[in-house]
Short mmCIF file of N, CA and C in Angstrom, two decimals:
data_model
loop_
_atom_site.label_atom_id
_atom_site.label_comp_id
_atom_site.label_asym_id
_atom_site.label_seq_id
_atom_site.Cartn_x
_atom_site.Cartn_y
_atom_site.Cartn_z
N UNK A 879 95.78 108.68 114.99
CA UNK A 879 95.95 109.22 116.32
C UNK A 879 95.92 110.74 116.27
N UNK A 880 94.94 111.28 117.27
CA UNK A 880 95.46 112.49 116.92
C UNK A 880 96.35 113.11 118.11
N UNK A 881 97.26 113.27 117.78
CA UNK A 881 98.84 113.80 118.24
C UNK A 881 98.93 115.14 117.98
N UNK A 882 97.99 116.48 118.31
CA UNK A 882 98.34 117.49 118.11
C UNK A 882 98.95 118.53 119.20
N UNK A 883 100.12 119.56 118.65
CA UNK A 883 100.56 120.22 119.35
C UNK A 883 102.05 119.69 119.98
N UNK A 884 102.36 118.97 119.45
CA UNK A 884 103.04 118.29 120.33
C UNK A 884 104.53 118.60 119.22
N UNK A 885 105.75 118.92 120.16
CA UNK A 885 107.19 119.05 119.28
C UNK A 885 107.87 117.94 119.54
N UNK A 886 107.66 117.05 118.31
CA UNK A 886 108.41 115.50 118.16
C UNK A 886 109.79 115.63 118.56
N UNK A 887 111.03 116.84 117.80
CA UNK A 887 111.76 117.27 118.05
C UNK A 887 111.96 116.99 119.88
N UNK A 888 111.81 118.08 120.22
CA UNK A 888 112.24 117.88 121.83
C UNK A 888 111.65 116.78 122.53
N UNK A 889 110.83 116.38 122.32
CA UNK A 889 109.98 115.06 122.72
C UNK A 889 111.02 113.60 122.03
N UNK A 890 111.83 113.68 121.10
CA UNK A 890 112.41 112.42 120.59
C UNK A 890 113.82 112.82 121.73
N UNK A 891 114.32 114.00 121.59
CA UNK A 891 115.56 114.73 122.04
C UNK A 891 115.20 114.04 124.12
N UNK A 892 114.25 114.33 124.62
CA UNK A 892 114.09 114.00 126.18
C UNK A 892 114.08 112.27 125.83
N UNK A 893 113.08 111.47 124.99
CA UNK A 893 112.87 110.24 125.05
C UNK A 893 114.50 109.69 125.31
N UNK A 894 115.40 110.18 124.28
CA UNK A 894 116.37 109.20 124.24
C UNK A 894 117.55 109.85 125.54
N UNK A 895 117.35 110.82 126.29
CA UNK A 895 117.80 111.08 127.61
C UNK A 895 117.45 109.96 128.98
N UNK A 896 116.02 109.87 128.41
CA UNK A 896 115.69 108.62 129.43
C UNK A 896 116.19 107.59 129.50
N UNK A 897 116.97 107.16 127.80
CA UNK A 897 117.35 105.78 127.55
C UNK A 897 118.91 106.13 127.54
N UNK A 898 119.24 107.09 128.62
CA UNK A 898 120.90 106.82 128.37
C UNK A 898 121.02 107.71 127.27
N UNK A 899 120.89 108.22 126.52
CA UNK A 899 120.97 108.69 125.24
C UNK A 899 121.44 107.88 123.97
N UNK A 900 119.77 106.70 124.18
CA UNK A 900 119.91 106.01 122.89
C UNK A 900 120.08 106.38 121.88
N UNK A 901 121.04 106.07 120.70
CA UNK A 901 120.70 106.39 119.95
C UNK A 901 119.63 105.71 118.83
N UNK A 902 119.04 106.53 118.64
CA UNK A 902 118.01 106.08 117.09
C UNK A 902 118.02 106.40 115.94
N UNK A 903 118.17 105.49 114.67
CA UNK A 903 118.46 105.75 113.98
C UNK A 903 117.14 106.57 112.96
N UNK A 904 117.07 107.16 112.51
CA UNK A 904 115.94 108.06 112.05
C UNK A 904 116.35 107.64 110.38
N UNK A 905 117.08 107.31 109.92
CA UNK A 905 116.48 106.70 108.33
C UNK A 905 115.80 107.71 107.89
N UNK A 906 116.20 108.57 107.78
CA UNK A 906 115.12 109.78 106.54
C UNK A 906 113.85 109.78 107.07
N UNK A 907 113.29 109.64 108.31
CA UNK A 907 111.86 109.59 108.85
C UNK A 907 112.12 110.64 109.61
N UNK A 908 110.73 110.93 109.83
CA UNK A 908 110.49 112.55 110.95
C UNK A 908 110.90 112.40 112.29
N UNK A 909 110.74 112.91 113.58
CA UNK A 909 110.79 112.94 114.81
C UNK A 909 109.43 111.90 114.92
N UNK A 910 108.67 112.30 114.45
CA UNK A 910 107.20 111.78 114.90
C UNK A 910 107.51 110.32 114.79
N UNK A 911 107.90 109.79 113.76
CA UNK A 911 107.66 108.63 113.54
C UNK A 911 109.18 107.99 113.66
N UNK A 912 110.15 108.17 114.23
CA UNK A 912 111.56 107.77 114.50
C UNK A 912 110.87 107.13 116.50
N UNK A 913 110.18 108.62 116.79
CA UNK A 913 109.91 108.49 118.19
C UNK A 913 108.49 107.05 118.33
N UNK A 914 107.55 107.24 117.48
CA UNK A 914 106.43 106.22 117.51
C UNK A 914 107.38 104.81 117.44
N UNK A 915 108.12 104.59 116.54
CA UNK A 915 108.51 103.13 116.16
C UNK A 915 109.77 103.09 117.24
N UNK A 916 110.31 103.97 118.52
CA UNK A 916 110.87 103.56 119.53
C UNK A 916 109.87 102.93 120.42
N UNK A 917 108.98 103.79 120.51
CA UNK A 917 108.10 103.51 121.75
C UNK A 917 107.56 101.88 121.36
N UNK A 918 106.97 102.21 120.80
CA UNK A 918 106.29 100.15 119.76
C UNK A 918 107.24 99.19 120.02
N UNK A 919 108.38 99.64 119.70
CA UNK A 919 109.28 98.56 119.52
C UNK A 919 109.97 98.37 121.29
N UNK A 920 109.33 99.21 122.24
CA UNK A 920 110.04 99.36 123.46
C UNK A 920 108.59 98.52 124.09
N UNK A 921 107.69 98.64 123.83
CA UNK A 921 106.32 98.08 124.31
C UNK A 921 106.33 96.82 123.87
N UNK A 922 106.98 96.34 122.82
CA UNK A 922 106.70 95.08 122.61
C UNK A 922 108.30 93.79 122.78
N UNK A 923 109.23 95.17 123.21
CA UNK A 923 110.41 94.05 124.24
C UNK A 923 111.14 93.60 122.97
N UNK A 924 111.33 94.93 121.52
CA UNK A 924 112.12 94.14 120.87
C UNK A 924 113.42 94.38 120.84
N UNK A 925 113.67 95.06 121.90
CA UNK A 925 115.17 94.79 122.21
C UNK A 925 116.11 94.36 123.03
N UNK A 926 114.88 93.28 123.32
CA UNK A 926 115.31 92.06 124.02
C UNK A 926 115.81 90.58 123.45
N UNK A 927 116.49 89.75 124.13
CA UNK A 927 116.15 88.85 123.37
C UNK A 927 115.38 87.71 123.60
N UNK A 928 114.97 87.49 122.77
CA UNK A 928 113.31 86.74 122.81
C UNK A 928 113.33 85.64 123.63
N UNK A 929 114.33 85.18 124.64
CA UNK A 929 113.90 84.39 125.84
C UNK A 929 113.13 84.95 126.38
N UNK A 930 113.88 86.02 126.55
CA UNK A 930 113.80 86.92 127.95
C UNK A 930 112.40 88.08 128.22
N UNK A 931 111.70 88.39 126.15
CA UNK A 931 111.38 88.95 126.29
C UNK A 931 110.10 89.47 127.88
N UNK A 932 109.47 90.27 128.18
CA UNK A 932 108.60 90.39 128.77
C UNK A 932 107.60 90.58 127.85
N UNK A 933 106.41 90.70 128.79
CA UNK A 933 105.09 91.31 127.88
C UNK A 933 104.64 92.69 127.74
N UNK A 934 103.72 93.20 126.91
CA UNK A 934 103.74 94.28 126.89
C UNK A 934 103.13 95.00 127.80
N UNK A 935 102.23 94.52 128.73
CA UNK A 935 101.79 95.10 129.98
C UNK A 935 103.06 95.44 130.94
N UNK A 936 103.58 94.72 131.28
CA UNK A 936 104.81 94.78 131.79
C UNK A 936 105.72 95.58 131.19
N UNK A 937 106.14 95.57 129.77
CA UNK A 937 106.94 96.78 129.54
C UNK A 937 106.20 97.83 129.66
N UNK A 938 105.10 98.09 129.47
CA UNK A 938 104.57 99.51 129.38
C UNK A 938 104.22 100.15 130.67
N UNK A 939 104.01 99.15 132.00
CA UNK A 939 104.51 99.77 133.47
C UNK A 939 105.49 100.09 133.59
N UNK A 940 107.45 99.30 133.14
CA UNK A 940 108.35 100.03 133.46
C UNK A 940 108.65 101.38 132.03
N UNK A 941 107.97 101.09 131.33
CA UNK A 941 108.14 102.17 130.51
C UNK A 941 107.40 103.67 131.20
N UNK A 942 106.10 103.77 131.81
CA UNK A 942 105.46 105.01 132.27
C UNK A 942 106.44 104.97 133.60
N UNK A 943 106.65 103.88 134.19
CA UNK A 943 107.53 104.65 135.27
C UNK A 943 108.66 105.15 135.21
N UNK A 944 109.36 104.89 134.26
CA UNK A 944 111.00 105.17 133.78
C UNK A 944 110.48 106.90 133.57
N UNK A 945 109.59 106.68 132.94
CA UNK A 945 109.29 108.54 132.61
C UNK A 945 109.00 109.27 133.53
N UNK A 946 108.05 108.72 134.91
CA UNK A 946 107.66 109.64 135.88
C UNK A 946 108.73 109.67 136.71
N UNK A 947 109.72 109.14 136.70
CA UNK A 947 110.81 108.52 137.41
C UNK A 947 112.10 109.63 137.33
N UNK A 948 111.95 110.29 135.84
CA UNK A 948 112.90 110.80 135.33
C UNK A 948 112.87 112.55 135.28
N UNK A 949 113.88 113.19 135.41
CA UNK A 949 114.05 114.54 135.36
C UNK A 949 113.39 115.64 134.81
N UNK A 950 112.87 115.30 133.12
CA UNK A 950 112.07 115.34 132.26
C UNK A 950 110.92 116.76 133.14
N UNK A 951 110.65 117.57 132.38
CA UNK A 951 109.27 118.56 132.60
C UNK A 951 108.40 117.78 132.64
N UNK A 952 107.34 118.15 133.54
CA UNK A 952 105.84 117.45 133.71
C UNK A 952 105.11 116.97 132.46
N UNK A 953 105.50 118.47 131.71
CA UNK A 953 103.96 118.35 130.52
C UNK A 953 104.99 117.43 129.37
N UNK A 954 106.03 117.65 129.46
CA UNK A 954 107.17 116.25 128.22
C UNK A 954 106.82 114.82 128.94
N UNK A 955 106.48 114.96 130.12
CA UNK A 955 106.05 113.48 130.78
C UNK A 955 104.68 112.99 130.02
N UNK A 956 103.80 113.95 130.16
CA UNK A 956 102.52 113.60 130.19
C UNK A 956 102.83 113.44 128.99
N UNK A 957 103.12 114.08 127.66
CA UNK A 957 103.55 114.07 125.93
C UNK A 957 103.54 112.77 126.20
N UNK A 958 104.83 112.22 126.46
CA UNK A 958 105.12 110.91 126.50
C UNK A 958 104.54 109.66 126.78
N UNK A 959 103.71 109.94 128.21
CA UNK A 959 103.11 109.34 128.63
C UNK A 959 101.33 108.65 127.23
N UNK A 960 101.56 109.87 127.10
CA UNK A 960 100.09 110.53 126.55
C UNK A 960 100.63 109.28 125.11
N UNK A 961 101.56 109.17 124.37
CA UNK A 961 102.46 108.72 123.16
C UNK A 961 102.35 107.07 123.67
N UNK A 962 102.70 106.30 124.83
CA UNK A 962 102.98 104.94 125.07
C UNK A 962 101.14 104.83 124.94
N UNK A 963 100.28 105.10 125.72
CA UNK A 963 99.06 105.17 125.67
C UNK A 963 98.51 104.92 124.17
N UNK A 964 98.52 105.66 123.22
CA UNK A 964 97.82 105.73 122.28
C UNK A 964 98.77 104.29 121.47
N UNK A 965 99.96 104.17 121.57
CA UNK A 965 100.38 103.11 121.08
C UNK A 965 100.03 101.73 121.41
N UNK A 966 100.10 101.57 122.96
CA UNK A 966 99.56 100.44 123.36
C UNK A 966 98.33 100.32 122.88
N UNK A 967 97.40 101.19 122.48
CA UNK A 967 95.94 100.98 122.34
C UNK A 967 96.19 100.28 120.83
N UNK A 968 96.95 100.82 119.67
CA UNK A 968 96.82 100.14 118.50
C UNK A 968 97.28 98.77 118.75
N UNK A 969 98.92 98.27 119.58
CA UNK A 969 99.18 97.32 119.59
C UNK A 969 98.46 96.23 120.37
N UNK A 970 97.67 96.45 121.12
CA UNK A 970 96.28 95.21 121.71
C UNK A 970 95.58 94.91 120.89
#
């Protein structure tokens, strides 16, 4: 993917504002990839439980709207936005 320009840092720091201020556990991994394996794992409903899950079309509408939805700067939207996008594309 190319993901350039972009500060994982403040971009992981707004993501988990959206979620309440999830926390994530980062395990010795970067911003980049603490923030990629939220988003994946938020697209594919795994923190749900698997009755209930939804699909990933469906999470990934309330996922872009939770963001346009939210307080967040435009261009940390679009980051974000720009981040569920390139993910959904690997996970199809």
């Amino acid at each position: 993917m190319a993901r350039i320009n972009m500060n994982y840092d403040h971009l992981l720091e707004e993501y988990r504002s959206i979620w309440n201020n999830r926390i994530l556990a980062a395990d010795n991994k970067t911003s980049e990839e603490t923030l990629t394996e939220a988003i994946k794992r938020e697209l594919l409903d795994e923190n749900s439980h698997p009755r209930i899950r939804k699909n990933k079309f469906e999470k990934y509408y309330s996922a872009v709207k939770r963001v346009i939805d939210s307080p967040i700067a435009i261009d940390t939207k679009v980051q974000l936005i720009k981040m569920h996008i390139e993910i959904m594309e690997e996970i199809s």
